[in-house]
Amino acid sequence: MKSATVALSLLSLAGSALSAPYLLSDKIVGSDFYREFNFEAISDPTHGRVNYTDAATAMHQNLTFASHDTFILRSDFKTVLDPNGPGRNSARIRTNKAYSTHVAIFDVRHMPQGCGTWPAIWETDEASWPNGGEIDIVEGVNDVMPNAMTVHTGPNCTMPTTRLETGTPALNDCDTNANGNAGCGVHAPTLNSYGPDFNANGGGWYAVERTDNYIKIWFWPRNAKNVPIGVRLGSLIIDTTLWGIPTAYFPNTQCDLKSHFDANNIIINLTFCGDWAGNVYSQSTCPSTCVDYVNNNPAAFADAYFDFASLNIYKAA
């Protein structure tokens, strides 16, 4: 009996050793976002009805502001736009650092909502897109729920039809040249993962783990009872093997993730209309046309903002 107990203890220790815990690398809260991110005042690559501002303009117009435990990123919601002028002012920020194997945990209280909106939290290497890979952690348009989690790559990367995840897979070819760059996506199983329902529930936590063997994304609503303690508290050490089945799972069984992904920056942005929100606008219950609605209804975007409690980034121990 004693030898059996010792054997079980050794097995337990071996399992712990193989779990590859992660150590906190970057804790980003409040004004830290201004230090850890840069503002991309660029033309929108997705052709949205948006004008991405620089940091000074964003702060002057309160498109971004911070307190000790809050960072807000939003669009203008006061200006009627000239149809021949620039789009609605908003912000697009990108981390100064790029990450390979890592875990990122986003504690989000609120995300942008409204007809015409297209908010996203994602990772990519803009300079080598799509060959450096892209992971969309939070993305959606026109308040259509639930959240879509998607991987985009160069050619020869597909996902198995059946895999261990709580979400529902959509298309399985990650190649940007296939299916109109729809990517290999997974829809979250609950409506409160995105948009108005997410906000009404007080938000929640999104986490992404990227390794050479797999990419996993989890979502826990604010009131969920199974939020890992390390996620809830922003612990110094986390172990993702204790987190349960991910919401979305992208294994390397039919895709060499190591060759399809290089070091990626984290990007947070809010655009309007464009290649996705604009193209499917007529399929929603939203009024008018996307561009006309965005131009003429500034008050409709009072709730078009991100509220981040924190972003914690971990690297392998």
PDB file of C-alpha atoms in Angstrom:
ATOM      1  CA  MET A   1       0.000   0.000   0.000  1.00  0.00           C
ATOM      2  CA  LYS A   2       2.836   2.357   0.875  1.00  0.00           C
ATOM      3  CA  SER A   3       4.674   1.636  -2.403  1.00  0.00           C
ATOM      4  CA  ALA A   4       1.474   2.327  -4.367  1.00  0.00           C
ATOM      5  CA  THR A   5       1.115   5.676  -2.610  1.00  0.00           C
ATOM      6  CA  VAL A   6       4.721   6.573  -3.394  1.00  0.00           C
ATOM      7  CA  ALA A   7       4.204   5.595  -7.036  1.00  0.00           C
ATOM      8  CA  LEU A   8       1.096   7.754  -7.299  1.00  0.00           C
ATOM      9  CA  SER A   9       2.961  10.659  -5.717  1.00  0.00           C
ATOM     10  CA  LEU A  10       5.781  10.299  -8.246  1.00  0.00           C
ATOM     11  CA  LEU A  11       3.273  10.209 -11.096  1.00  0.00           C
ATOM     12  CA  SER A  12       1.626  13.333  -9.726  1.00  0.00           C
ATOM     13  CA  LEU A  13       4.965  15.114  -9.550  1.00  0.00           C
ATOM     14  CA  ALA A  14       5.803  14.026 -13.087  1.00  0.00           C
ATOM     15  CA  GLY A  15       2.464  15.368 -14.308  1.00  0.00           C
ATOM     16  CA  SER A  16       3.149  18.693 -12.612  1.00  0.00           C
ATOM     17  CA  ALA A  17       6.590  18.860 -14.176  1.00  0.00           C
ATOM     18  CA  LEU A  18       5.095  18.310 -17.639  1.00  0.00           C
ATOM     19  CA  SER A  19       2.424  20.971 -17.160  1.00  0.00           C
ATOM     20  CA  ALA A  20       4.856  23.788 -18.066  1.00  0.00           C
ATOM     21  CA  PRO A  21       3.599  26.591 -15.820  1.00  0.00           C
ATOM     22  CA  TYR A  22       3.817  30.183 -16.979  1.00  0.00           C
ATOM     23  CA  LEU A  23       5.306  33.138 -15.120  1.00  0.00           C
ATOM     24  CA  LEU A  24       3.881  36.667 -15.217  1.00  0.00           C
ATOM     25  CA  SER A  25       5.897  38.765 -17.654  1.00  0.00           C
ATOM     26  CA  ASP A  26       3.832  41.933 -18.202  1.00  0.00           C
ATOM     27  CA  LYS A  27       1.058  43.251 -15.965  1.00  0.00           C
ATOM     28  CA  ILE A  28      -0.741  46.055 -17.792  1.00  0.00           C
ATOM     29  CA  VAL A  29      -3.294  48.076 -15.809  1.00  0.00           C
ATOM     30  CA  GLY A  30      -4.632  51.606 -16.212  1.00  0.00           C
ATOM     31  CA  SER A  31      -2.013  54.044 -17.513  1.00  0.00           C
ATOM     32  CA  ASP A  32       0.360  51.125 -18.222  1.00  0.00           C
ATOM     33  CA  PHE A  33      -1.487  50.772 -21.521  1.00  0.00           C
ATOM     34  CA  TYR A  34       0.059  54.058 -22.662  1.00  0.00           C
ATOM     35  CA  ARG A  35       3.572  52.741 -21.977  1.00  0.00           C
ATOM     36  CA  GLU A  36       3.133  49.213 -23.277  1.00  0.00           C
ATOM     37  CA  PHE A  37       1.189  50.046 -26.460  1.00  0.00           C
ATOM     38  CA  ASN A  38       1.743  52.425 -29.346  1.00  0.00           C
ATOM     39  CA  PHE A  39      -1.051  54.172 -31.251  1.00  0.00           C
ATOM     40  CA  GLU A  40      -1.364  53.299 -34.930  1.00  0.00           C
ATOM     41  CA  ALA A  41      -2.641  56.381 -36.761  1.00  0.00           C
ATOM     42  CA  ILE A  42      -2.891  54.491 -40.055  1.00  0.00           C
ATOM     43  CA  SER A  43      -5.343  53.987 -42.878  1.00  0.00           C
ATOM     44  CA  ASP A  44      -7.623  51.116 -41.910  1.00  0.00           C
ATOM     45  CA  PRO A  45      -6.398  47.915 -43.641  1.00  0.00           C
ATOM     46  CA  THR A  46      -9.995  46.639 -43.549  1.00  0.00           C
ATOM     47  CA  HIS A  47     -11.331  49.763 -45.329  1.00  0.00           C
ATOM     48  CA  GLY A  48     -13.609  50.861 -42.500  1.00  0.00           C
ATOM     49  CA  ARG A  49     -15.406  54.169 -42.004  1.00  0.00           C
ATOM     50  CA  VAL A  50     -12.864  55.081 -39.339  1.00  0.00           C
ATOM     51  CA  ASN A  51     -10.092  57.577 -38.658  1.00  0.00           C
ATOM     52  CA  TYR A  52      -7.457  56.095 -36.368  1.00  0.00           C
ATOM     53  CA  THR A  53      -5.907  58.885 -34.300  1.00  0.00           C
ATOM     54  CA  ASP A  54      -2.502  59.338 -32.717  1.00  0.00           C
ATOM     55  CA  ALA A  55      -2.034  59.173 -28.942  1.00  0.00           C
ATOM     56  CA  ALA A  56      -2.226  62.918 -28.350  1.00  0.00           C
ATOM     57  CA  THR A  57      -5.496  63.251 -30.260  1.00  0.00           C
ATOM     58  CA  ALA A  58      -6.974  60.172 -28.610  1.00  0.00           C
ATOM     59  CA  MET A  59      -6.248  61.506 -25.135  1.00  0.00           C
ATOM     60  CA  HIS A  60      -7.358  65.065 -25.970  1.00  0.00           C
ATOM     61  CA  GLN A  61     -10.701  63.809 -27.313  1.00  0.00           C
ATOM     62  CA  ASN A  62     -11.130  61.231 -24.520  1.00  0.00           C
ATOM     63  CA  LEU A  63     -11.028  58.377 -27.014  1.00  0.00           C
ATOM     64  CA  THR A  64      -8.702  56.768 -24.494  1.00  0.00           C
ATOM     65  CA  PHE A  65      -8.318  57.491 -20.799  1.00  0.00           C
ATOM     66  CA  ALA A  66      -7.019  55.659 -17.774  1.00  0.00           C
ATOM     67  CA  SER A  67      -7.412  55.452 -14.009  1.00  0.00           C
ATOM     68  CA  HIS A  68      -5.613  53.263 -11.484  1.00  0.00           C
ATOM     69  CA  ASP A  69      -7.607  50.166 -12.502  1.00  0.00           C
ATOM     70  CA  THR A  70      -9.244  51.073 -15.813  1.00  0.00           C
ATOM     71  CA  PHE A  71      -8.284  51.689 -19.418  1.00  0.00           C
ATOM     72  CA  ILE A  72     -10.936  52.918 -21.851  1.00  0.00           C
ATOM     73  CA  LEU A  73     -10.647  52.847 -25.649  1.00  0.00           C
ATOM     74  CA  ARG A  74     -13.610  54.238 -27.564  1.00  0.00           C
ATOM     75  CA  SER A  75     -14.805  56.047 -30.665  1.00  0.00           C
ATOM     76  CA  ASP A  76     -16.096  59.576 -31.067  1.00  0.00           C
ATOM     77  CA  PHE A  77     -19.825  59.715 -30.304  1.00  0.00           C
ATOM     78  CA  LYS A  78     -20.549  63.420 -30.767  1.00  0.00           C
ATOM     79  CA  THR A  79     -19.722  64.305 -34.368  1.00  0.00           C
ATOM     80  CA  VAL A  80     -21.920  64.059 -37.461  1.00  0.00           C
ATOM     81  CA  LEU A  81     -19.499  63.161 -40.237  1.00  0.00           C
ATOM     82  CA  ASP A  82     -19.056  64.851 -43.583  1.00  0.00           C
ATOM     83  CA  PRO A  83     -19.764  62.078 -46.121  1.00  0.00           C
ATOM     84  CA  ASN A  84     -16.774  63.311 -48.127  1.00  0.00           C
ATOM     85  CA  GLY A  85     -14.484  63.618 -45.106  1.00  0.00           C
ATOM     86  CA  PRO A  86     -12.619  61.168 -42.876  1.00  0.00           C
ATOM     87  CA  GLY A  87     -14.322  58.427 -40.897  1.00  0.00           C
ATOM     88  CA  ARG A  88     -15.318  58.361 -37.247  1.00  0.00           C
ATOM     89  CA  ASN A  89     -12.411  58.981 -34.888  1.00  0.00           C
ATOM     90  CA  SER A  90     -11.293  55.893 -32.998  1.00  0.00           C
ATOM     91  CA  ALA A  91      -8.115  54.231 -31.752  1.00  0.00           C
ATOM     92  CA  ARG A  92      -5.984  51.278 -32.747  1.00  0.00           C
ATOM     93  CA  ILE A  93      -3.196  50.295 -30.356  1.00  0.00           C
ATOM     94  CA  ARG A  94      -0.440  47.682 -30.635  1.00  0.00           C
ATOM     95  CA  THR A  95       1.951  46.303 -28.023  1.00  0.00           C
ATOM     96  CA  ASN A  96       5.539  47.433 -28.215  1.00  0.00           C
ATOM     97  CA  LYS A  97       6.600  43.854 -27.503  1.00  0.00           C
ATOM     98  CA  ALA A  98       5.963  40.831 -29.697  1.00  0.00           C
ATOM     99  CA  TYR A  99       5.225  37.390 -28.275  1.00  0.00           C
ATOM    100  CA  SER A 100       5.741  33.788 -29.378  1.00  0.00           C
ATOM    101  CA  THR A 101       4.997  31.097 -26.764  1.00  0.00           C
ATOM    102  CA  HIS A 102       2.859  32.900 -24.193  1.00  0.00           C
ATOM    103  CA  VAL A 103      -0.457  33.271 -22.408  1.00  0.00           C
ATOM    104  CA  ALA A 104      -2.406  36.540 -22.450  1.00  0.00           C
ATOM    105  CA  ILE A 105      -5.371  37.127 -20.125  1.00  0.00           C
ATOM    106  CA  PHE A 106      -7.732  40.018 -20.838  1.00  0.00           C
ATOM    107  CA  ASP A 107     -10.050  41.131 -18.043  1.00  0.00           C
ATOM    108  CA  VAL A 108     -12.674  43.082 -19.991  1.00  0.00           C
ATOM    109  CA  ARG A 109     -15.630  44.804 -18.326  1.00  0.00           C
ATOM    110  CA  HIS A 110     -17.172  46.175 -21.523  1.00  0.00           C
ATOM    111  CA  MET A 111     -16.657  45.934 -25.276  1.00  0.00           C
ATOM    112  CA  PRO A 112     -17.919  48.180 -28.097  1.00  0.00           C
ATOM    113  CA  GLN A 113     -21.487  47.614 -29.222  1.00  0.00           C
ATOM    114  CA  GLY A 114     -23.729  49.164 -31.847  1.00  0.00           C
ATOM    115  CA  CYS A 115     -24.739  48.798 -35.478  1.00  0.00           C
ATOM    116  CA  GLY A 116     -21.757  49.216 -37.774  1.00  0.00           C
ATOM    117  CA  THR A 117     -19.183  48.452 -35.065  1.00  0.00           C
ATOM    118  CA  TRP A 118     -16.329  46.011 -35.614  1.00  0.00           C
ATOM    119  CA  PRO A 119     -14.227  45.679 -32.444  1.00  0.00           C
ATOM    120  CA  ALA A 120     -11.313  43.275 -32.157  1.00  0.00           C
ATOM    121  CA  ILE A 121      -8.662  41.977 -29.781  1.00  0.00           C
ATOM    122  CA  TRP A 122      -6.117  40.037 -31.783  1.00  0.00           C
ATOM    123  CA  GLU A 123      -2.490  39.106 -32.379  1.00  0.00           C
ATOM    124  CA  THR A 124      -0.453  39.322 -35.570  1.00  0.00           C
ATOM    125  CA  ASP A 125       2.818  40.419 -37.170  1.00  0.00           C
ATOM    126  CA  GLU A 126       1.593  43.213 -39.425  1.00  0.00           C
ATOM    127  CA  ALA A 127       4.864  43.400 -41.369  1.00  0.00           C
ATOM    128  CA  SER A 128       4.658  39.779 -42.528  1.00  0.00           C
ATOM    129  CA  TRP A 129       0.885  39.188 -42.565  1.00  0.00           C
ATOM    130  CA  PRO A 130      -0.470  36.648 -43.302  1.00  0.00           C
ATOM    131  CA  ASN A 131       2.663  34.503 -43.250  1.00  0.00           C
ATOM    132  CA  GLY A 132       3.429  35.483 -39.651  1.00  0.00           C
ATOM    133  CA  GLY A 133      -0.052  34.345 -38.571  1.00  0.00           C
ATOM    134  CA  GLU A 134      -3.059  35.989 -36.933  1.00  0.00           C
ATOM    135  CA  ILE A 135      -5.157  34.998 -33.919  1.00  0.00           C
ATOM    136  CA  ASP A 136      -8.497  36.756 -33.423  1.00  0.00           C
ATOM    137  CA  ILE A 137      -9.399  36.427 -29.747  1.00  0.00           C
ATOM    138  CA  VAL A 138     -12.407  38.754 -29.649  1.00  0.00           C
ATOM    139  CA  GLU A 139     -14.147  39.797 -32.868  1.00  0.00           C
ATOM    140  CA  GLY A 140     -17.617  40.471 -34.179  1.00  0.00           C
ATOM    141  CA  VAL A 141     -19.729  42.955 -36.084  1.00  0.00           C
ATOM    142  CA  ASN A 142     -23.086  44.748 -35.853  1.00  0.00           C
ATOM    143  CA  ASP A 143     -23.880  43.302 -32.394  1.00  0.00           C
ATOM    144  CA  VAL A 144     -24.249  39.804 -33.868  1.00  0.00           C
ATOM    145  CA  MET A 145     -23.501  37.307 -31.112  1.00  0.00           C
ATOM    146  CA  PRO A 146     -21.662  35.109 -30.086  1.00  0.00           C
ATOM    147  CA  ASN A 147     -17.928  35.861 -30.288  1.00  0.00           C
ATOM    148  CA  ALA A 148     -15.861  34.570 -33.209  1.00  0.00           C
ATOM    149  CA  MET A 149     -12.351  33.237 -32.506  1.00  0.00           C
ATOM    150  CA  THR A 150     -10.346  32.736 -35.687  1.00  0.00           C
ATOM    151  CA  VAL A 151      -6.889  31.827 -36.977  1.00  0.00           C
ATOM    152  CA  HIS A 152      -5.573  33.230 -40.275  1.00  0.00           C
ATOM    153  CA  THR A 153      -2.382  31.969 -41.967  1.00  0.00           C
ATOM    154  CA  GLY A 154      -0.645  31.446 -45.270  1.00  0.00           C
ATOM    155  CA  PRO A 155      -1.302  28.302 -47.364  1.00  0.00           C
ATOM    156  CA  ASN A 156      -1.292  24.711 -46.081  1.00  0.00           C
ATOM    157  CA  CYS A 157      -2.845  25.153 -42.667  1.00  0.00           C
ATOM    158  CA  THR A 158      -6.141  23.468 -41.845  1.00  0.00           C
ATOM    159  CA  MET A 159      -7.920  22.328 -38.690  1.00  0.00           C
ATOM    160  CA  PRO A 160      -9.549  18.952 -38.012  1.00  0.00           C
ATOM    161  CA  THR A 161     -13.332  18.985 -38.205  1.00  0.00           C
ATOM    162  CA  THR A 162     -13.646  17.413 -34.766  1.00  0.00           C
ATOM    163  CA  ARG A 163     -11.515  18.589 -31.858  1.00  0.00           C
ATOM    164  CA  LEU A 164     -11.797  19.094 -28.108  1.00  0.00           C
ATOM    165  CA  GLU A 165     -13.417  22.504 -27.604  1.00  0.00           C
ATOM    166  CA  THR A 166     -16.695  23.860 -26.239  1.00  0.00           C
ATOM    167  CA  GLY A 167     -17.252  26.165 -29.224  1.00  0.00           C
ATOM    168  CA  THR A 168     -18.620  25.296 -32.650  1.00  0.00           C
ATOM    169  CA  PRO A 169     -16.170  25.251 -35.577  1.00  0.00           C
ATOM    170  CA  ALA A 170     -17.060  27.099 -38.765  1.00  0.00           C
ATOM    171  CA  LEU A 171     -14.665  26.750 -41.714  1.00  0.00           C
ATOM    172  CA  ASN A 172     -11.474  24.757 -41.227  1.00  0.00           C
ATOM    173  CA  ASP A 173      -9.077  26.210 -43.810  1.00  0.00           C
ATOM    174  CA  CYS A 174      -6.971  28.936 -42.175  1.00  0.00           C
ATOM    175  CA  ASP A 175      -5.424  30.123 -45.482  1.00  0.00           C
ATOM    176  CA  THR A 176      -6.259  33.786 -46.148  1.00  0.00           C
ATOM    177  CA  ASN A 177      -6.615  32.953 -49.846  1.00  0.00           C
ATOM    178  CA  ALA A 178      -9.407  30.448 -49.149  1.00  0.00           C
ATOM    179  CA  ASN A 179     -13.066  31.292 -48.511  1.00  0.00           C
ATOM    180  CA  GLY A 180     -12.603  35.032 -48.821  1.00  0.00           C
ATOM    181  CA  ASN A 181     -10.157  35.160 -45.891  1.00  0.00           C
ATOM    182  CA  ALA A 182     -12.766  33.774 -43.498  1.00  0.00           C
ATOM    183  CA  GLY A 183     -10.059  31.796 -41.716  1.00  0.00           C
ATOM    184  CA  CYS A 184     -10.631  28.776 -39.505  1.00  0.00           C
ATOM    185  CA  GLY A 185     -13.077  30.060 -36.941  1.00  0.00           C
ATOM    186  CA  VAL A 186     -14.888  28.866 -33.843  1.00  0.00           C
ATOM    187  CA  HIS A 187     -18.098  30.380 -32.474  1.00  0.00           C
ATOM    188  CA  ALA A 188     -18.378  30.599 -28.692  1.00  0.00           C
ATOM    189  CA  PRO A 189     -21.196  28.521 -27.158  1.00  0.00           C
ATOM    190  CA  THR A 190     -22.833  31.390 -25.253  1.00  0.00           C
ATOM    191  CA  LEU A 191     -24.283  34.713 -26.393  1.00  0.00           C
ATOM    192  CA  ASN A 192     -22.752  36.548 -23.431  1.00  0.00           C
ATOM    193  CA  SER A 193     -19.339  36.091 -25.032  1.00  0.00           C
ATOM    194  CA  TYR A 194     -19.829  39.173 -27.223  1.00  0.00           C
ATOM    195  CA  GLY A 195     -21.565  42.514 -27.613  1.00  0.00           C
ATOM    196  CA  PRO A 196     -24.661  43.619 -25.706  1.00  0.00           C
ATOM    197  CA  ASP A 197     -25.056  40.360 -23.761  1.00  0.00           C
ATOM    198  CA  PHE A 198     -21.383  40.410 -22.763  1.00  0.00           C
ATOM    199  CA  ASN A 199     -21.774  43.970 -21.489  1.00  0.00           C
ATOM    200  CA  ALA A 200     -25.054  43.308 -19.676  1.00  0.00           C
ATOM    201  CA  ASN A 201     -23.302  40.524 -17.769  1.00  0.00           C
ATOM    202  CA  GLY A 202     -20.390  42.703 -16.653  1.00  0.00           C
ATOM    203  CA  GLY A 203     -17.972  41.291 -19.216  1.00  0.00           C
ATOM    204  CA  GLY A 204     -15.563  38.512 -18.368  1.00  0.00           C
ATOM    205  CA  TRP A 205     -12.129  37.070 -19.059  1.00  0.00           C
ATOM    206  CA  TYR A 206     -10.593  36.014 -22.340  1.00  0.00           C
ATOM    207  CA  ALA A 207      -7.347  34.077 -22.410  1.00  0.00           C
ATOM    208  CA  VAL A 208      -5.176  32.830 -25.256  1.00  0.00           C
ATOM    209  CA  GLU A 209      -2.353  30.319 -25.016  1.00  0.00           C
ATOM    210  CA  ARG A 210      -0.020  29.979 -27.973  1.00  0.00           C
ATOM    211  CA  THR A 211       2.606  27.239 -28.312  1.00  0.00           C
ATOM    212  CA  ASP A 212       4.189  25.430 -31.264  1.00  0.00           C
ATOM    213  CA  ASN A 213       1.777  22.546 -30.618  1.00  0.00           C
ATOM    214  CA  TYR A 214      -1.533  24.356 -30.291  1.00  0.00           C
ATOM    215  CA  ILE A 215      -3.420  27.603 -29.833  1.00  0.00           C
ATOM    216  CA  LYS A 216      -6.170  27.651 -27.208  1.00  0.00           C
ATOM    217  CA  ILE A 217      -8.681  30.372 -26.328  1.00  0.00           C
ATOM    218  CA  TRP A 218     -10.882  30.375 -23.225  1.00  0.00           C
ATOM    219  CA  PHE A 219     -13.788  32.599 -22.236  1.00  0.00           C
ATOM    220  CA  TRP A 220     -15.257  32.873 -18.727  1.00  0.00           C
ATOM    221  CA  PRO A 221     -18.273  35.154 -18.132  1.00  0.00           C
ATOM    222  CA  ARG A 222     -18.035  37.526 -15.171  1.00  0.00           C
ATOM    223  CA  ASN A 223     -20.398  35.432 -13.032  1.00  0.00           C
ATOM    224  CA  ALA A 224     -18.956  32.030 -13.979  1.00  0.00           C
ATOM    225  CA  LYS A 225     -18.141  29.736 -11.063  1.00  0.00           C
ATOM    226  CA  ASN A 226     -15.309  27.956 -12.905  1.00  0.00           C
ATOM    227  CA  VAL A 227     -12.987  30.927 -13.459  1.00  0.00           C
ATOM    228  CA  PRO A 228      -9.490  29.678 -12.532  1.00  0.00           C
ATOM    229  CA  ILE A 229      -8.206  31.430  -9.439  1.00  0.00           C
ATOM    230  CA  GLY A 230      -5.025  32.481 -11.248  1.00  0.00           C
ATOM    231  CA  VAL A 231      -7.102  34.132 -13.973  1.00  0.00           C
ATOM    232  CA  ARG A 232      -9.375  35.916 -11.520  1.00  0.00           C
ATOM    233  CA  LEU A 233      -6.533  37.188  -9.330  1.00  0.00           C
ATOM    234  CA  GLY A 234      -3.834  37.741 -11.947  1.00  0.00           C
ATOM    235  CA  SER A 235      -1.464  35.355 -10.173  1.00  0.00           C
ATOM    236  CA  LEU A 236       2.301  35.397 -10.660  1.00  0.00           C
ATOM    237  CA  ILE A 237       2.247  31.746 -11.791  1.00  0.00           C
ATOM    238  CA  ILE A 238      -0.483  30.012 -13.814  1.00  0.00           C
ATOM    239  CA  ASP A 239      -0.977  26.476 -15.082  1.00  0.00           C
ATOM    240  CA  THR A 240      -3.244  26.253 -18.129  1.00  0.00           C
ATOM    241  CA  THR A 241      -3.574  22.460 -17.806  1.00  0.00           C
ATOM    242  CA  LEU A 242      -5.949  23.154 -14.908  1.00  0.00           C
ATOM    243  CA  TRP A 243      -8.263  25.381 -16.941  1.00  0.00           C
ATOM    244  CA  GLY A 244     -10.424  22.716 -18.545  1.00  0.00           C
ATOM    245  CA  ILE A 245     -11.571  22.371 -22.142  1.00  0.00           C
ATOM    246  CA  PRO A 246     -10.901  25.545 -24.139  1.00  0.00           C
ATOM    247  CA  THR A 247     -13.603  27.461 -25.952  1.00  0.00           C
ATOM    248  CA  ALA A 248     -11.559  27.246 -29.156  1.00  0.00           C
ATOM    249  CA  TYR A 249      -8.749  24.806 -29.941  1.00  0.00           C
ATOM    250  CA  PHE A 250      -6.372  24.974 -32.909  1.00  0.00           C
ATOM    251  CA  PRO A 251      -3.926  22.006 -32.858  1.00  0.00           C
ATOM    252  CA  ASN A 252      -0.870  21.505 -35.058  1.00  0.00           C
ATOM    253  CA  THR A 253      -2.057  18.110 -36.372  1.00  0.00           C
ATOM    254  CA  GLN A 254      -2.781  19.512 -39.864  1.00  0.00           C
ATOM    255  CA  CYS A 255      -0.894  22.801 -39.551  1.00  0.00           C
ATOM    256  CA  ASP A 256       2.743  23.391 -38.662  1.00  0.00           C
ATOM    257  CA  LEU A 257       2.078  26.285 -36.291  1.00  0.00           C
ATOM    258  CA  LYS A 258       5.778  26.896 -35.755  1.00  0.00           C
ATOM    259  CA  SER A 259       6.311  27.712 -39.431  1.00  0.00           C
ATOM    260  CA  HIS A 260       3.038  29.644 -39.819  1.00  0.00           C
ATOM    261  CA  PHE A 261       3.513  31.946 -36.812  1.00  0.00           C
ATOM    262  CA  ASP A 262       6.313  34.262 -35.819  1.00  0.00           C
ATOM    263  CA  ALA A 263       6.424  36.725 -32.913  1.00  0.00           C
ATOM    264  CA  ASN A 264       3.100  38.578 -32.828  1.00  0.00           C
ATOM    265  CA  ASN A 265       2.021  41.892 -31.347  1.00  0.00           C
ATOM    266  CA  ILE A 266      -1.296  42.255 -29.526  1.00  0.00           C
ATOM    267  CA  ILE A 267      -3.657  44.721 -31.211  1.00  0.00           C
ATOM    268  CA  ILE A 268      -6.853  46.296 -29.861  1.00  0.00           C
ATOM    269  CA  ASN A 269      -8.983  48.348 -32.226  1.00  0.00           C
ATOM    270  CA  LEU A 270     -12.461  49.568 -33.092  1.00  0.00           C
ATOM    271  CA  THR A 271     -13.434  50.182 -36.698  1.00  0.00           C
ATOM    272  CA  PHE A 272     -16.776  50.621 -38.496  1.00  0.00           C
ATOM    273  CA  CYS A 273     -18.306  49.067 -41.605  1.00  0.00           C
ATOM    274  CA  GLY A 274     -15.468  47.972 -43.900  1.00  0.00           C
ATOM    275  CA  ASP A 275     -14.729  44.552 -45.324  1.00  0.00           C
ATOM    276  CA  TRP A 276     -16.765  42.597 -42.774  1.00  0.00           C
ATOM    277  CA  ALA A 277     -19.203  44.807 -40.830  1.00  0.00           C
ATOM    278  CA  GLY A 278     -20.099  46.733 -43.982  1.00  0.00           C
ATOM    279  CA  ASN A 279     -20.391  43.721 -46.259  1.00  0.00           C
ATOM    280  CA  VAL A 280     -22.858  41.902 -43.979  1.00  0.00           C
ATOM    281  CA  TYR A 281     -24.678  44.986 -42.682  1.00  0.00           C
ATOM    282  CA  SER A 282     -27.750  44.365 -44.838  1.00  0.00           C
ATOM    283  CA  GLN A 283     -28.093  40.888 -43.292  1.00  0.00           C
ATOM    284  CA  SER A 284     -28.481  42.400 -39.803  1.00  0.00           C
ATOM    285  CA  THR A 285     -31.449  44.176 -38.250  1.00  0.00           C
ATOM    286  CA  CYS A 286     -29.579  47.490 -38.389  1.00  0.00           C
ATOM    287  CA  PRO A 287     -31.193  50.499 -40.123  1.00  0.00           C
ATOM    288  CA  SER A 288     -30.141  52.436 -43.241  1.00  0.00           C
ATOM    289  CA  THR A 289     -26.785  51.594 -44.826  1.00  0.00           C
ATOM    290  CA  CYS A 290     -23.680  51.060 -42.728  1.00  0.00           C
ATOM    291  CA  VAL A 291     -21.790  54.155 -43.859  1.00  0.00           C
ATOM    292  CA  ASP A 292     -24.842  56.439 -43.673  1.00  0.00           C
ATOM    293  CA  TYR A 293     -25.660  55.163 -40.187  1.00  0.00           C
ATOM    294  CA  VAL A 294     -22.102  55.691 -38.928  1.00  0.00           C
ATOM    295  CA  ASN A 295     -21.934  59.147 -40.515  1.00  0.00           C
ATOM    296  CA  ASN A 296     -25.224  60.497 -39.180  1.00  0.00           C
ATOM    297  CA  ASN A 297     -25.843  58.886 -35.768  1.00  0.00           C
ATOM    298  CA  PRO A 298     -22.995  59.759 -33.409  1.00  0.00           C
ATOM    299  CA  ALA A 299     -25.082  59.194 -30.259  1.00  0.00           C
ATOM    300  CA  ALA A 300     -25.555  55.566 -31.341  1.00  0.00           C
ATOM    301  CA  PHE A 301     -21.908  55.001 -30.439  1.00  0.00           C
ATOM    302  CA  ALA A 302     -22.034  56.110 -26.811  1.00  0.00           C
ATOM    303  CA  ASP A 303     -21.561  52.441 -25.878  1.00  0.00           C
ATOM    304  CA  ALA A 304     -18.862  51.784 -28.475  1.00  0.00           C
ATOM    305  CA  TYR A 305     -15.984  51.414 -26.037  1.00  0.00           C
ATOM    306  CA  PHE A 306     -13.630  48.886 -24.443  1.00  0.00           C
ATOM    307  CA  ASP A 307     -13.175  48.930 -20.663  1.00  0.00           C
ATOM    308  CA  PHE A 308     -10.139  46.890 -19.624  1.00  0.00           C
ATOM    309  CA  ALA A 309      -9.510  46.037 -15.989  1.00  0.00           C
ATOM    310  CA  SER A 310      -6.164  44.458 -16.891  1.00  0.00           C
ATOM    311  CA  LEU A 311      -4.074  42.589 -19.417  1.00  0.00           C
ATOM    312  CA  ASN A 312      -1.672  40.017 -17.963  1.00  0.00           C
ATOM    313  CA  ILE A 313       0.901  38.336 -20.195  1.00  0.00           C
ATOM    314  CA  TYR A 314       2.801  35.218 -19.190  1.00  0.00           C
ATOM    315  CA  LYS A 315       5.836  33.419 -20.587  1.00  0.00           C
ATOM    316  CA  ALA A 316       6.826  29.783 -20.086  1.00  0.00           C
ATOM    317  CA  ALA A 317       8.720  29.137 -16.884  1.00  0.00           C
TER     318      ALA A 317
END
